[in-house]
């Protein structure tokens, strides 16, 4: 998969392809991330990308020409594109949107800025995405979030098993994790994790996931269709609670 990000702050966005599993995937050519500077797609001496809004009002509006030039450049170079514009007016970005975007061959993300983007850009935008109900100073952080989350669904970027186990993949929060030491200042790792009994450990982890989800995200818990393993884990958890109470 190829992700193209168009921005006026290319150095800021570049870090998304330099670190961690995403950095590794780019190095191994499992994933390509290309960053384009809107100013390279202007034709005037001052490389202007914004202008005053027609009708007046505060702030500046991003001009349409650099968007269309970036779009034409990328589609001539790579063929079919799926285009996203980051915007607080977009639909909410989540794991299921990320998963479907990860199936695109070429994903072009336009970072919005200033007070807005000229409405005519919508002609070349397939999807407007918001990462939450707040206003960022620009779309760069949103594009980086989208790029990171989408990349994790691209085969071979992250171990498939850990993607499946990740929070929200199946609308269930992750279970707690521990590493050495087994006793840190009197805070002990749950004994079951040291037992070597893998079946019990799986039950414990499923039960902890369910417990966390019920406590922190009751909206998800209430909607849940429990799997056989989850039903087993819930019964096991209730037994444990009863035994501890006695
Ligand atoms: N640009 C400004 N705020 C944003 C948000 N919440 N999501 C996506 N892009 C944005």
JSON list of C-alpha atoms and ligand atoms in Angstrom, two decimals:
[
{"chain": "A", "resi": 1, "resn": "UNK", "atom": "CA", "xyz": [0.00, 0.00, 0.00]},
{"chain": "A", "resi": 2, "resn": "UNK", "atom": "CA", "xyz": [1.04, 3.57, -0.65]},
{"chain": "A", "resi": 3, "resn": "UNK", "atom": "CA", "xyz": [-0.02, 6.51, 1.57]},
{"chain": "A", "resi": 4, "resn": "UNK", "atom": "CA", "xyz": [0.50, 10.00, 0.18]},
{"chain": "A", "resi": 5, "resn": "UNK", "atom": "CA", "xyz": [0.17, 12.95, 2.55]},
{"chain": "A", "resi": 6, "resn": "UNK", "atom": "CA", "xyz": [-0.13, 16.50, 1.19]},
{"chain": "A", "resi": 7, "resn": "UNK", "atom": "CA", "xyz": [0.65, 19.26, 3.71]},
{"chain": "A", "resi": 8, "resn": "UNK", "atom": "CA", "xyz": [2.24, 22.68, 4.15]},
{"chain": "A", "resi": 9, "resn": "UNK", "atom": "CA", "xyz": [4.38, 21.22, 6.97]},
{"chain": "A", "resi": 10, "resn": "UNK", "atom": "CA", "xyz": [6.21, 18.26, 5.41]},
{"chain": "A", "resi": 11, "resn": "UNK", "atom": "CA", "xyz": [8.96, 18.11, 8.07]},
{"chain": "A", "resi": 12, "resn": "UNK", "atom": "CA", "xyz": [6.35, 17.88, 10.81]},
{"chain": "A", "resi": 13, "resn": "UNK", "atom": "CA", "xyz": [4.50, 15.03, 9.14]},
{"chain": "A", "resi": 14, "resn": "UNK", "atom": "CA", "xyz": [7.68, 13.17, 8.08]},
{"chain": "A", "resi": 15, "resn": "UNK", "atom": "CA", "xyz": [8.18, 11.69, 11.55]},
{"chain": "A", "resi": 16, "resn": "UNK", "atom": "CA", "xyz": [5.17, 9.39, 10.98]},
{"chain": "A", "resi": 17, "resn": "UNK", "atom": "CA", "xyz": [7.34, 7.22, 8.69]},
{"chain": "A", "resi": 18, "resn": "UNK", "atom": "CA", "xyz": [10.49, 7.31, 10.78]},
{"chain": "A", "resi": 19, "resn": "UNK", "atom": "CA", "xyz": [9.71, 5.49, 14.02]},
{"chain": "A", "resi": 20, "resn": "UNK", "atom": "CA", "xyz": [8.55, 2.18, 15.43]},
{"chain": "A", "resi": 21, "resn": "UNK", "atom": "CA", "xyz": [6.73, -0.50, 13.46]},
{"chain": "A", "resi": 22, "resn": "UNK", "atom": "CA", "xyz": [5.67, 1.96, 10.75]},
{"chain": "A", "resi": 23, "resn": "UNK", "atom": "CA", "xyz": [9.29, 3.10, 10.29]},
{"chain": "A", "resi": 24, "resn": "UNK", "atom": "CA", "xyz": [10.35, -0.54, 10.02]},
{"chain": "A", "resi": 25, "resn": "UNK", "atom": "CA", "xyz": [7.60, -1.33, 7.48]},
{"chain": "A", "resi": 26, "resn": "UNK", "atom": "CA", "xyz": [8.68, 1.63, 5.32]},
{"chain": "A", "resi": 27, "resn": "UNK", "atom": "CA", "xyz": [12.31, 0.44, 5.51]},
{"chain": "A", "resi": 28, "resn": "UNK", "atom": "CA", "xyz": [11.26, -3.09, 4.53]},
{"chain": "A", "resi": 29, "resn": "UNK", "atom": "CA", "xyz": [9.14, -1.71, 1.68]},
{"chain": "A", "resi": 30, "resn": "UNK", "atom": "CA", "xyz": [5.99, -3.35, 3.02]},
{"chain": "A", "resi": 31, "resn": "UNK", "atom": "CA", "xyz": [4.50, 0.14, 2.99]},
{"chain": "A", "resi": 32, "resn": "UNK", "atom": "CA", "xyz": [5.27, 3.37, 1.15]},
{"chain": "A", "resi": 33, "resn": "UNK", "atom": "CA", "xyz": [4.63, 6.76, 2.69]},
{"chain": "A", "resi": 34, "resn": "UNK", "atom": "CA", "xyz": [5.25, 9.80, 0.51]},
{"chain": "A", "resi": 35, "resn": "UNK", "atom": "CA", "xyz": [4.92, 13.35, 1.76]},
{"chain": "A", "resi": 36, "resn": "UNK", "atom": "CA", "xyz": [4.11, 16.19, -0.62]},
{"chain": "A", "resi": 37, "resn": "UNK", "atom": "CA", "xyz": [4.48, 19.88, 0.08]},
{"chain": "A", "resi": 38, "resn": "UNK", "atom": "CA", "xyz": [1.49, 21.92, -1.18]},
{"chain": "A", "resi": 39, "resn": "UNK", "atom": "CA", "xyz": [3.89, 24.82, -1.82]},
{"chain": "A", "resi": 40, "resn": "UNK", "atom": "CA", "xyz": [5.70, 22.72, -4.46]},
{"chain": "A", "resi": 41, "resn": "UNK", "atom": "CA", "xyz": [2.39, 22.72, -6.33]},
{"chain": "A", "resi": 42, "resn": "UNK", "atom": "CA", "xyz": [1.99, 26.50, -6.54]},
{"chain": "A", "resi": 43, "resn": "UNK", "atom": "CA", "xyz": [3.09, 28.58, -9.52]},
{"chain": "A", "resi": 44, "resn": "UNK", "atom": "CA", "xyz": [3.68, 32.02, -8.01]},
{"chain": "A", "resi": 45, "resn": "UNK", "atom": "CA", "xyz": [6.95, 33.44, -6.67]},
{"chain": "A", "resi": 46, "resn": "UNK", "atom": "CA", "xyz": [5.79, 33.41, -3.04]},
{"chain": "A", "resi": 47, "resn": "UNK", "atom": "CA", "xyz": [4.31, 29.87, -3.18]},
{"chain": "A", "resi": 48, "resn": "UNK", "atom": "CA", "xyz": [1.03, 31.09, -1.74]},
{"chain": "A", "resi": 49, "resn": "UNK", "atom": "CA", "xyz": [-1.43, 28.38, -0.65]},
{"chain": "A", "resi": 50, "resn": "UNK", "atom": "CA", "xyz": [-4.17, 30.49, 1.01]},
{"chain": "A", "resi": 51, "resn": "UNK", "atom": "CA", "xyz": [-6.26, 33.57, 0.38]},
{"chain": "A", "resi": 52, "resn": "UNK", "atom": "CA", "xyz": [-8.98, 35.72, 1.96]},
{"chain": "A", "resi": 53, "resn": "UNK", "atom": "CA", "xyz": [-12.49, 34.25, 2.10]},
{"chain": "A", "resi": 54, "resn": "UNK", "atom": "CA", "xyz": [-15.06, 35.51, -0.40]},
{"chain": "A", "resi": 55, "resn": "UNK", "atom": "CA", "xyz": [-17.85, 37.18, 1.58]},
{"chain": "A", "resi": 56, "resn": "UNK", "atom": "CA", "xyz": [-15.47, 38.27, 4.33]},
{"chain": "A", "resi": 57, "resn": "UNK", "atom": "CA", "xyz": [-14.98, 36.84, 7.78]},
{"chain": "A", "resi": 58, "resn": "UNK", "atom": "CA", "xyz": [-11.97, 35.82, 9.86]},
{"chain": "A", "resi": 59, "resn": "UNK", "atom": "CA", "xyz": [-9.02, 33.71, 8.78]},
{"chain": "A", "resi": 60, "resn": "UNK", "atom": "CA", "xyz": [-7.73, 32.44, 5.49]},
{"chain": "A", "resi": 61, "resn": "UNK", "atom": "CA", "xyz": [-8.96, 29.72, 3.17]},
{"chain": "A", "resi": 62, "resn": "UNK", "atom": "CA", "xyz": [-6.73, 27.18, 1.41]},
{"chain": "A", "resi": 63, "resn": "UNK", "atom": "CA", "xyz": [-6.77, 27.77, -2.33]},
{"chain": "A", "resi": 64, "resn": "UNK", "atom": "CA", "xyz": [-8.06, 24.98, -4.58]},
{"chain": "A", "resi": 65, "resn": "UNK", "atom": "CA", "xyz": [-5.26, 24.94, -7.19]},
{"chain": "A", "resi": 66, "resn": "UNK", "atom": "CA", "xyz": [-2.54, 23.18, -5.13]},
{"chain": "A", "resi": 67, "resn": "UNK", "atom": "CA", "xyz": [-5.03, 20.42, -4.18]},
{"chain": "A", "resi": 68, "resn": "UNK", "atom": "CA", "xyz": [-5.96, 19.75, -7.82]},
{"chain": "A", "resi": 69, "resn": "UNK", "atom": "CA", "xyz": [-2.30, 19.83, -8.88]},
{"chain": "A", "resi": 70, "resn": "UNK", "atom": "CA", "xyz": [-1.29, 17.36, -6.14]},
{"chain": "A", "resi": 71, "resn": "UNK", "atom": "CA", "xyz": [-4.22, 15.13, -7.15]},
{"chain": "A", "resi": 72, "resn": "UNK", "atom": "CA", "xyz": [-3.29, 15.20, -10.85]},
{"chain": "A", "resi": 73, "resn": "UNK", "atom": "CA", "xyz": [0.39, 14.61, -10.09]},
{"chain": "A", "resi": 74, "resn": "UNK", "atom": "CA", "xyz": [-0.35, 11.58, -7.88]},
{"chain": "A", "resi": 75, "resn": "UNK", "atom": "CA", "xyz": [-2.93, 10.02, -10.19]},
{"chain": "A", "resi": 76, "resn": "UNK", "atom": "CA", "xyz": [-0.63, 10.40, -13.21]},
{"chain": "A", "resi": 77, "resn": "UNK", "atom": "CA", "xyz": [2.24, 8.85, -11.24]},
{"chain": "A", "resi": 78, "resn": "UNK", "atom": "CA", "xyz": [0.36, 6.04, -9.45]},
{"chain": "A", "resi": 79, "resn": "UNK", "atom": "CA", "xyz": [-3.04, 5.56, -11.10]},
{"chain": "A", "resi": 80, "resn": "UNK", "atom": "CA", "xyz": [-6.25, 5.22, -9.07]},
{"chain": "A", "resi": 81, "resn": "UNK", "atom": "CA", "xyz": [-6.39, 7.16, -5.80]},
{"chain": "A", "resi": 82, "resn": "UNK", "atom": "CA", "xyz": [-8.69, 7.19, -2.81]},
{"chain": "A", "resi": 83, "resn": "UNK", "atom": "CA", "xyz": [-8.70, 10.70, -1.38]},
{"chain": "A", "resi": 84, "resn": "UNK", "atom": "CA", "xyz": [-9.27, 11.80, 2.20]},
{"chain": "A", "resi": 85, "resn": "UNK", "atom": "CA", "xyz": [-9.50, 15.36, 3.54]},
{"chain": "A", "resi": 86, "resn": "UNK", "atom": "CA", "xyz": [-8.90, 15.88, 7.27]},
{"chain": "A", "resi": 87, "resn": "UNK", "atom": "CA", "xyz": [-11.55, 18.16, 8.69]},
{"chain": "A", "resi": 88, "resn": "UNK", "atom": "CA", "xyz": [-13.49, 18.64, 11.93]},
{"chain": "A", "resi": 89, "resn": "UNK", "atom": "CA", "xyz": [-16.62, 18.45, 9.71]},
{"chain": "A", "resi": 90, "resn": "UNK", "atom": "CA", "xyz": [-15.77, 14.94, 8.51]},
{"chain": "A", "resi": 91, "resn": "UNK", "atom": "CA", "xyz": [-17.25, 11.62, 9.57]},
{"chain": "A", "resi": 92, "resn": "UNK", "atom": "CA", "xyz": [-15.63, 10.09, 12.63]},
{"chain": "A", "resi": 93, "resn": "UNK", "atom": "CA", "xyz": [-12.47, 8.08, 11.97]},
{"chain": "A", "resi": 94, "resn": "UNK", "atom": "CA", "xyz": [-12.38, 4.71, 13.74]},
{"chain": "A", "resi": 95, "resn": "UNK", "atom": "CA", "xyz": [-10.96, 1.21, 13.38]},
{"chain": "A", "resi": 96, "resn": "UNK", "atom": "CA", "xyz": [-13.54, 0.09, 10.83]},
{"chain": "A", "resi": 97, "resn": "UNK", "atom": "CA", "xyz": [-12.85, 3.13, 8.60]},
{"chain": "A", "resi": 98, "resn": "UNK", "atom": "CA", "xyz": [-9.11, 2.42, 9.01]},
{"chain": "A", "resi": 99, "resn": "UNK", "atom": "CA", "xyz": [-9.55, -1.21, 8.03]},
{"chain": "A", "resi": 100, "resn": "UNK", "atom": "CA", "xyz": [-11.40, -0.33, 4.84]},
{"chain": "A", "resi": 101, "resn": "UNK", "atom": "CA", "xyz": [-8.84, 2.37, 3.95]},
{"chain": "A", "resi": 102, "resn": "UNK", "atom": "CA", "xyz": [-6.03, -0.17, 4.40]},
{"chain": "A", "resi": 103, "resn": "UNK", "atom": "CA", "xyz": [-7.45, -2.04, 1.40]},
{"chain": "A", "resi": 104, "resn": "UNK", "atom": "CA", "xyz": [-6.81, 0.88, -0.97]},
{"chain": "A", "resi": 105, "resn": "UNK", "atom": "CA", "xyz": [-3.77, 0.72, -3.19]},
{"chain": "A", "resi": 106, "resn": "UNK", "atom": "CA", "xyz": [-3.07, 4.48, -3.10]},
{"chain": "A", "resi": 107, "resn": "UNK", "atom": "CA", "xyz": [-4.47, 6.60, -0.29]},
{"chain": "A", "resi": 108, "resn": "UNK", "atom": "CA", "xyz": [-4.00, 10.35, -0.64]},
{"chain": "A", "resi": 109, "resn": "UNK", "atom": "CA", "xyz": [-4.56, 12.38, 2.54]},
{"chain": "A", "resi": 110, "resn": "UNK", "atom": "CA", "xyz": [-4.98, 16.14, 2.22]},
{"chain": "A", "resi": 111, "resn": "UNK", "atom": "CA", "xyz": [-4.18, 18.04, 5.42]},
{"chain": "A", "resi": 112, "resn": "UNK", "atom": "CA", "xyz": [-6.60, 20.94, 5.82]},
{"chain": "A", "resi": 113, "resn": "UNK", "atom": "CA", "xyz": [-5.38, 24.18, 7.45]},
{"chain": "A", "resi": 114, "resn": "UNK", "atom": "CA", "xyz": [-6.38, 27.72, 8.34]},
{"chain": "A", "resi": 115, "resn": "UNK", "atom": "CA", "xyz": [-10.10, 28.42, 8.62]},
{"chain": "A", "resi": 116, "resn": "UNK", "atom": "CA", "xyz": [-10.95, 25.92, 5.93]},
{"chain": "A", "resi": 117, "resn": "UNK", "atom": "CA", "xyz": [-10.43, 24.63, 2.44]},
{"chain": "A", "resi": 118, "resn": "UNK", "atom": "CA", "xyz": [-12.09, 25.97, -0.72]},
{"chain": "A", "resi": 119, "resn": "UNK", "atom": "CA", "xyz": [-15.31, 23.97, -1.14]},
{"chain": "A", "resi": 120, "resn": "UNK", "atom": "CA", "xyz": [-14.51, 23.08, -4.75]},
{"chain": "A", "resi": 121, "resn": "UNK", "atom": "CA", "xyz": [-11.82, 20.70, -3.46]},
{"chain": "A", "resi": 122, "resn": "UNK", "atom": "CA", "xyz": [-14.67, 18.37, -2.49]},
{"chain": "A", "resi": 123, "resn": "UNK", "atom": "CA", "xyz": [-14.83, 17.36, -6.22]},
{"chain": "A", "resi": 124, "resn": "UNK", "atom": "CA", "xyz": [-11.61, 15.35, -5.72]},
{"chain": "A", "resi": 125, "resn": "UNK", "atom": "CA", "xyz": [-12.28, 14.17, -2.14]},
{"chain": "A", "resi": 126, "resn": "UNK", "atom": "CA", "xyz": [-13.82, 10.74, -1.52]},
{"chain": "A", "resi": 127, "resn": "UNK", "atom": "CA", "xyz": [-14.11, 11.07, 2.25]},
{"chain": "A", "resi": 128, "resn": "UNK", "atom": "CA", "xyz": [-13.79, 13.84, 4.85]},
{"chain": "A", "resi": 129, "resn": "UNK", "atom": "CA", "xyz": [-12.52, 12.47, 8.14]},
{"chain": "A", "resi": 130, "resn": "UNK", "atom": "CA", "xyz": [-12.47, 13.89, 11.66]},
{"chain": "A", "resi": 131, "resn": "UNK", "atom": "CA", "xyz": [-10.44, 12.22, 14.39]},
{"chain": "A", "resi": 132, "resn": "UNK", "atom": "CA", "xyz": [-12.64, 13.59, 17.18]},
{"chain": "A", "resi": 133, "resn": "UNK", "atom": "CA", "xyz": [-14.93, 16.35, 18.37]},
{"chain": "A", "resi": 134, "resn": "UNK", "atom": "CA", "xyz": [-12.30, 19.02, 18.89]},
{"chain": "A", "resi": 135, "resn": "UNK", "atom": "CA", "xyz": [-10.54, 21.46, 16.61]},
{"chain": "A", "resi": 136, "resn": "UNK", "atom": "CA", "xyz": [-6.85, 20.96, 15.87]},
{"chain": "A", "resi": 137, "resn": "UNK", "atom": "CA", "xyz": [-4.85, 23.88, 14.51]},
{"chain": "A", "resi": 138, "resn": "UNK", "atom": "CA", "xyz": [-4.44, 21.88, 11.35]},
{"chain": "A", "resi": 139, "resn": "UNK", "atom": "CA", "xyz": [-5.00, 18.52, 9.76]},
{"chain": "A", "resi": 140, "resn": "UNK", "atom": "CA", "xyz": [-1.40, 17.31, 10.11]},
{"chain": "A", "resi": 141, "resn": "UNK", "atom": "CA", "xyz": [-1.87, 15.52, 13.44]},
{"chain": "A", "resi": 142, "resn": "UNK", "atom": "CA", "xyz": [-5.10, 14.01, 12.13]},
{"chain": "A", "resi": 143, "resn": "UNK", "atom": "CA", "xyz": [-3.34, 12.79, 8.96]},
{"chain": "A", "resi": 144, "resn": "UNK", "atom": "CA", "xyz": [-0.59, 11.25, 11.09]},
{"chain": "A", "resi": 145, "resn": "UNK", "atom": "CA", "xyz": [-3.15, 9.46, 13.26]},
{"chain": "A", "resi": 146, "resn": "UNK", "atom": "CA", "xyz": [-4.98, 8.17, 10.17]},
{"chain": "A", "resi": 147, "resn": "UNK", "atom": "CA", "xyz": [-1.72, 7.08, 8.53]},
{"chain": "A", "resi": 148, "resn": "UNK", "atom": "CA", "xyz": [-0.56, 5.24, 11.66]},
{"chain": "A", "resi": 149, "resn": "UNK", "atom": "CA", "xyz": [-3.84, 3.42, 12.31]},
{"chain": "A", "resi": 150, "resn": "UNK", "atom": "CA", "xyz": [-4.39, 2.48, 8.65]},
{"chain": "A", "resi": 151, "resn": "UNK", "atom": "CA", "xyz": [-0.80, 1.20, 8.36]},
{"chain": "A", "resi": 152, "resn": "UNK", "atom": "CA", "xyz": [-1.34, -1.19, 11.26]},
{"chain": "A", "resi": 153, "resn": "UNK", "atom": "CA", "xyz": [-4.00, -2.99, 9.19]},
{"chain": "A", "resi": 154, "resn": "UNK", "atom": "CA", "xyz": [-1.66, -3.46, 6.21]},
{"chain": "A", "resi": 155, "resn": "UNK", "atom": "CA", "xyz": [-0.49, -7.09, 6.15]},
{"chain": "A", "resi": 156, "resn": "UNK", "atom": "CA", "xyz": [3.04, -7.64, 7.54]},
{"chain": "A", "resi": 157, "resn": "UNK", "atom": "CA", "xyz": [3.25, -4.18, 9.21]},
{"chain": "A", "resi": 158, "resn": "UNK", "atom": "CA", "xyz": [2.27, -5.53, 12.63]},
{"chain": "A", "resi": 159, "resn": "UNK", "atom": "CA", "xyz": [1.98, -9.17, 13.72]},
{"chain": "A", "resi": 160, "resn": "UNK", "atom": "CA", "xyz": [-1.55, -10.21, 12.80]},
{"chain": "A", "resi": 161, "resn": "UNK", "atom": "CA", "xyz": [-2.15, -11.65, 16.26]},
{"chain": "A", "resi": 162, "resn": "UNK", "atom": "CA", "xyz": [-1.41, -8.34, 17.99]},
{"chain": "A", "resi": 163, "resn": "UNK", "atom": "CA", "xyz": [-3.72, -6.40, 15.63]},
{"chain": "A", "resi": 164, "resn": "UNK", "atom": "CA", "xyz": [-6.51, -8.82, 16.56]},
{"chain": "A", "resi": 165, "resn": "UNK", "atom": "CA", "xyz": [-5.81, -8.44, 20.23]},
{"chain": "A", "resi": 166, "resn": "UNK", "atom": "CA", "xyz": [-5.62, -4.65, 20.08]},
{"chain": "A", "resi": 167, "resn": "UNK", "atom": "CA", "xyz": [-8.25, -2.63, 21.88]},
{"chain": "A", "resi": 168, "resn": "UNK", "atom": "CA", "xyz": [-11.40, -2.07, 19.85]},
{"chain": "A", "resi": 169, "resn": "UNK", "atom": "CA", "xyz": [-10.49, -4.55, 17.11]},
{"chain": "A", "resi": 170, "resn": "UNK", "atom": "CA", "xyz": [-13.42, -6.57, 18.34]},
{"chain": "A", "resi": 171, "resn": "UNK", "atom": "CA", "xyz": [-14.99, -3.82, 20.45]},
{"chain": "A", "resi": 172, "resn": "UNK", "atom": "CA", "xyz": [-13.32, -5.21, 23.52]},
{"chain": "A", "resi": 173, "resn": "UNK", "atom": "CA", "xyz": [-10.68, -3.33, 25.51]},
{"chain": "A", "resi": 174, "resn": "UNK", "atom": "CA", "xyz": [-7.25, -4.86, 25.94]},
{"chain": "A", "resi": 175, "resn": "UNK", "atom": "CA", "xyz": [-6.35, -6.86, 29.07]},
{"chain": "A", "resi": 176, "resn": "UNK", "atom": "CA", "xyz": [-3.59, -5.61, 31.45]},
{"chain": "A", "resi": 177, "resn": "UNK", "atom": "CA", "xyz": [0.03, -6.42, 30.58]},
{"chain": "A", "resi": 178, "resn": "UNK", "atom": "CA", "xyz": [2.96, -7.14, 32.90]},
{"chain": "A", "resi": 179, "resn": "UNK", "atom": "CA", "xyz": [6.68, -7.76, 32.49]},
{"chain": "A", "resi": 180, "resn": "UNK", "atom": "CA", "xyz": [9.55, -8.36, 34.93]},
{"chain": "A", "resi": 181, "resn": "UNK", "atom": "CA", "xyz": [10.07, -7.91, 37.82]},
{"chain": "A", "resi": 182, "resn": "UNK", "atom": "CA", "xyz": [7.36, -10.17, 39.25]},
{"chain": "A", "resi": 183, "resn": "UNK", "atom": "CA", "xyz": [7.40, -8.07, 42.43]},
{"chain": "A", "resi": 184, "resn": "UNK", "atom": "CA", "xyz": [7.95, -4.32, 41.99]},
{"chain": "A", "resi": 185, "resn": "UNK", "atom": "CA", "xyz": [7.99, -2.44, 45.30]},
{"chain": "A", "resi": 186, "resn": "UNK", "atom": "CA", "xyz": [5.45, -4.88, 46.69]},
{"chain": "A", "resi": 187, "resn": "UNK", "atom": "CA", "xyz": [3.17, -4.65, 43.63]},
{"chain": "A", "resi": 188, "resn": "UNK", "atom": "CA", "xyz": [2.89, -8.22, 42.44]},
{"chain": "A", "resi": 189, "resn": "UNK", "atom": "CA", "xyz": [2.13, -9.64, 38.99]},
{"chain": "A", "resi": 190, "resn": "UNK", "atom": "CA", "xyz": [-1.09, -11.74, 39.16]},
{"chain": "A", "resi": 191, "resn": "UNK", "atom": "CA", "xyz": [-0.04, -15.25, 40.08]},
{"chain": "A", "resi": 192, "resn": "UNK", "atom": "CA", "xyz": [-1.99, -16.88, 37.27]},
{"chain": "A", "resi": 193, "resn": "UNK", "atom": "CA", "xyz": [0.38, -15.28, 34.72]},
{"chain": "A", "resi": 194, "resn": "UNK", "atom": "CA", "xyz": [3.32, -17.07, 36.36]},
{"chain": "A", "resi": 195, "resn": "UNK", "atom": "CA", "xyz": [1.53, -20.44, 36.45]},
{"chain": "A", "resi": 196, "resn": "UNK", "atom": "CA", "xyz": [2.43, -21.60, 32.93]},
{"chain": "A", "resi": 197, "resn": "UNK", "atom": "CA", "xyz": [-1.17, -22.83, 32.50]},
{"chain": "A", "resi": 198, "resn": "UNK", "atom": "CA", "xyz": [-1.92, -21.33, 29.08]},
{"chain": "A", "resi": 199, "resn": "UNK", "atom": "CA", "xyz": [-5.60, -22.24, 29.02]},
{"chain": "A", "resi": 200, "resn": "UNK", "atom": "CA", "xyz": [-6.17, -20.54, 32.37]},
{"chain": "A", "resi": 201, "resn": "UNK", "atom": "CA", "xyz": [-4.12, -17.53, 31.28]},
{"chain": "A", "resi": 202, "resn": "UNK", "atom": "CA", "xyz": [-6.34, -17.13, 28.19]},
{"chain": "A", "resi": 203, "resn": "UNK", "atom": "CA", "xyz": [-9.46, -17.32, 30.39]},
{"chain": "A", "resi": 204, "resn": "UNK", "atom": "CA", "xyz": [-8.01, -14.75, 32.80]},
{"chain": "A", "resi": 205, "resn": "UNK", "atom": "CA", "xyz": [-7.10, -12.37, 29.94]},
{"chain": "A", "resi": 206, "resn": "UNK", "atom": "CA", "xyz": [-10.51, -12.66, 28.32]},
{"chain": "A", "resi": 207, "resn": "UNK", "atom": "CA", "xyz": [-12.17, -12.08, 31.70]},
{"chain": "A", "resi": 208, "resn": "UNK", "atom": "CA", "xyz": [-9.97, -9.01, 32.34]},
{"chain": "A", "resi": 209, "resn": "UNK", "atom": "CA", "xyz": [-10.85, -7.61, 28.90]},
{"chain": "A", "resi": 210, "resn": "UNK", "atom": "CA", "xyz": [-14.55, -8.07, 29.62]},
{"chain": "A", "resi": 211, "resn": "UNK", "atom": "CA", "xyz": [-14.21, -6.54, 33.09]},
{"chain": "A", "resi": 212, "resn": "UNK", "atom": "CA", "xyz": [-12.41, -3.47, 31.74]},
{"chain": "A", "resi": 213, "resn": "UNK", "atom": "CA", "xyz": [-14.91, -3.06, 28.94]},
{"chain": "A", "resi": 214, "resn": "UNK", "atom": "CA", "xyz": [-17.86, -3.30, 31.34]},
{"chain": "A", "resi": 215, "resn": "UNK", "atom": "CA", "xyz": [-16.33, -0.74, 33.70]},
{"chain": "A", "resi": 216, "resn": "UNK", "atom": "CA", "xyz": [-14.85, 1.74, 31.25]},
{"chain": "A", "resi": 217, "resn": "UNK", "atom": "CA", "xyz": [-17.04, 1.33, 28.17]},
{"chain": "A", "resi": 218, "resn": "UNK", "atom": "CA", "xyz": [-20.44, 0.01, 29.26]},
{"chain": "A", "resi": 219, "resn": "UNK", "atom": "CA", "xyz": [-21.81, 1.20, 25.88]},
{"chain": "A", "resi": 220, "resn": "UNK", "atom": "CA", "xyz": [-19.65, -1.44, 24.15]},
{"chain": "A", "resi": 221, "resn": "UNK", "atom": "CA", "xyz": [-20.26, -4.12, 26.77]},
{"chain": "A", "resi": 222, "resn": "UNK", "atom": "CA", "xyz": [-24.05, -3.85, 26.53]},
{"chain": "A", "resi": 223, "resn": "UNK", "atom": "CA", "xyz": [-24.01, -4.28, 22.72]},
{"chain": "A", "resi": 224, "resn": "UNK", "atom": "CA", "xyz": [-21.70, -7.27, 22.84]},
{"chain": "A", "resi": 225, "resn": "UNK", "atom": "CA", "xyz": [-22.55, -10.71, 21.45]},
{"chain": "A", "resi": 226, "resn": "UNK", "atom": "CA", "xyz": [-20.40, -12.92, 23.67]},
{"chain": "A", "resi": 227, "resn": "UNK", "atom": "CA", "xyz": [-18.31, -15.66, 22.06]},
{"chain": "A", "resi": 228, "resn": "UNK", "atom": "CA", "xyz": [-18.14, -19.13, 23.64]},
{"chain": "A", "resi": 229, "resn": "UNK", "atom": "CA", "xyz": [-14.69, -18.28, 25.12]},
{"chain": "A", "resi": 230, "resn": "UNK", "atom": "CA", "xyz": [-16.11, -15.05, 26.57]},
{"chain": "A", "resi": 231, "resn": "UNK", "atom": "CA", "xyz": [-19.05, -16.85, 28.18]},
{"chain": "A", "resi": 232, "resn": "UNK", "atom": "CA", "xyz": [-16.62, -19.35, 29.69]},
{"chain": "A", "resi": 233, "resn": "UNK", "atom": "CA", "xyz": [-14.43, -16.48, 30.95]},
{"chain": "A", "resi": 234, "resn": "UNK", "atom": "CA", "xyz": [-17.40, -14.69, 32.52]},
{"chain": "A", "resi": 235, "resn": "UNK", "atom": "CA", "xyz": [-18.49, -17.84, 34.38]},
{"chain": "A", "resi": 236, "resn": "UNK", "atom": "CA", "xyz": [-14.89, -18.40, 35.49]},
{"chain": "A", "resi": 237, "resn": "UNK", "atom": "CA", "xyz": [-14.67, -14.78, 36.70]},
{"chain": "A", "resi": 238, "resn": "UNK", "atom": "CA", "xyz": [-17.92, -15.05, 38.68]},
{"chain": "A", "resi": 239, "resn": "UNK", "atom": "CA", "xyz": [-16.65, -18.30, 40.29]},
{"chain": "A", "resi": 240, "resn": "UNK", "atom": "CA", "xyz": [-13.35, -16.59, 41.20]},
{"chain": "A", "resi": 241, "resn": "UNK", "atom": "CA", "xyz": [-15.24, -13.67, 42.76]},
{"chain": "A", "resi": 242, "resn": "UNK", "atom": "CA", "xyz": [-17.44, -16.07, 44.74]},
{"chain": "A", "resi": 243, "resn": "UNK", "atom": "CA", "xyz": [-14.43, -18.13, 45.95]},
{"chain": "A", "resi": 244, "resn": "UNK", "atom": "CA", "xyz": [-12.60, -14.96, 47.03]},
{"chain": "A", "resi": 245, "resn": "UNK", "atom": "CA", "xyz": [-15.67, -13.70, 48.89]},
{"chain": "A", "resi": 246, "resn": "UNK", "atom": "CA", "xyz": [-16.08, -16.92, 50.86]},
{"chain": "B", "resi": 1, "resn": "LIG", "atom": "N1", "xyz": [-8.64, 19.56, 11.56]},
{"chain": "B", "resi": 1, "resn": "LIG", "atom": "C1", "xyz": [-8.95, 20.30, 12.64]},
{"chain": "B", "resi": 1, "resn": "LIG", "atom": "N2", "xyz": [-9.55, 19.57, 13.59]},
{"chain": "B", "resi": 1, "resn": "LIG", "atom": "C2", "xyz": [-9.64, 18.30, 13.10]},
{"chain": "B", "resi": 1, "resn": "LIG", "atom": "C3", "xyz": [-10.17, 17.08, 13.60]},
{"chain": "B", "resi": 1, "resn": "LIG", "atom": "N3", "xyz": [-10.75, 17.02, 14.79]},
{"chain": "B", "resi": 1, "resn": "LIG", "atom": "N4", "xyz": [-10.09, 16.00, 12.83]},
{"chain": "B", "resi": 1, "resn": "LIG", "atom": "C4", "xyz": [-9.53, 16.07, 11.60]},
{"chain": "B", "resi": 1, "resn": "LIG", "atom": "N5", "xyz": [-9.01, 17.19, 11.07]},
{"chain": "B", "resi": 1, "resn": "LIG", "atom": "C5", "xyz": [-9.06, 18.31, 11.81]}
]
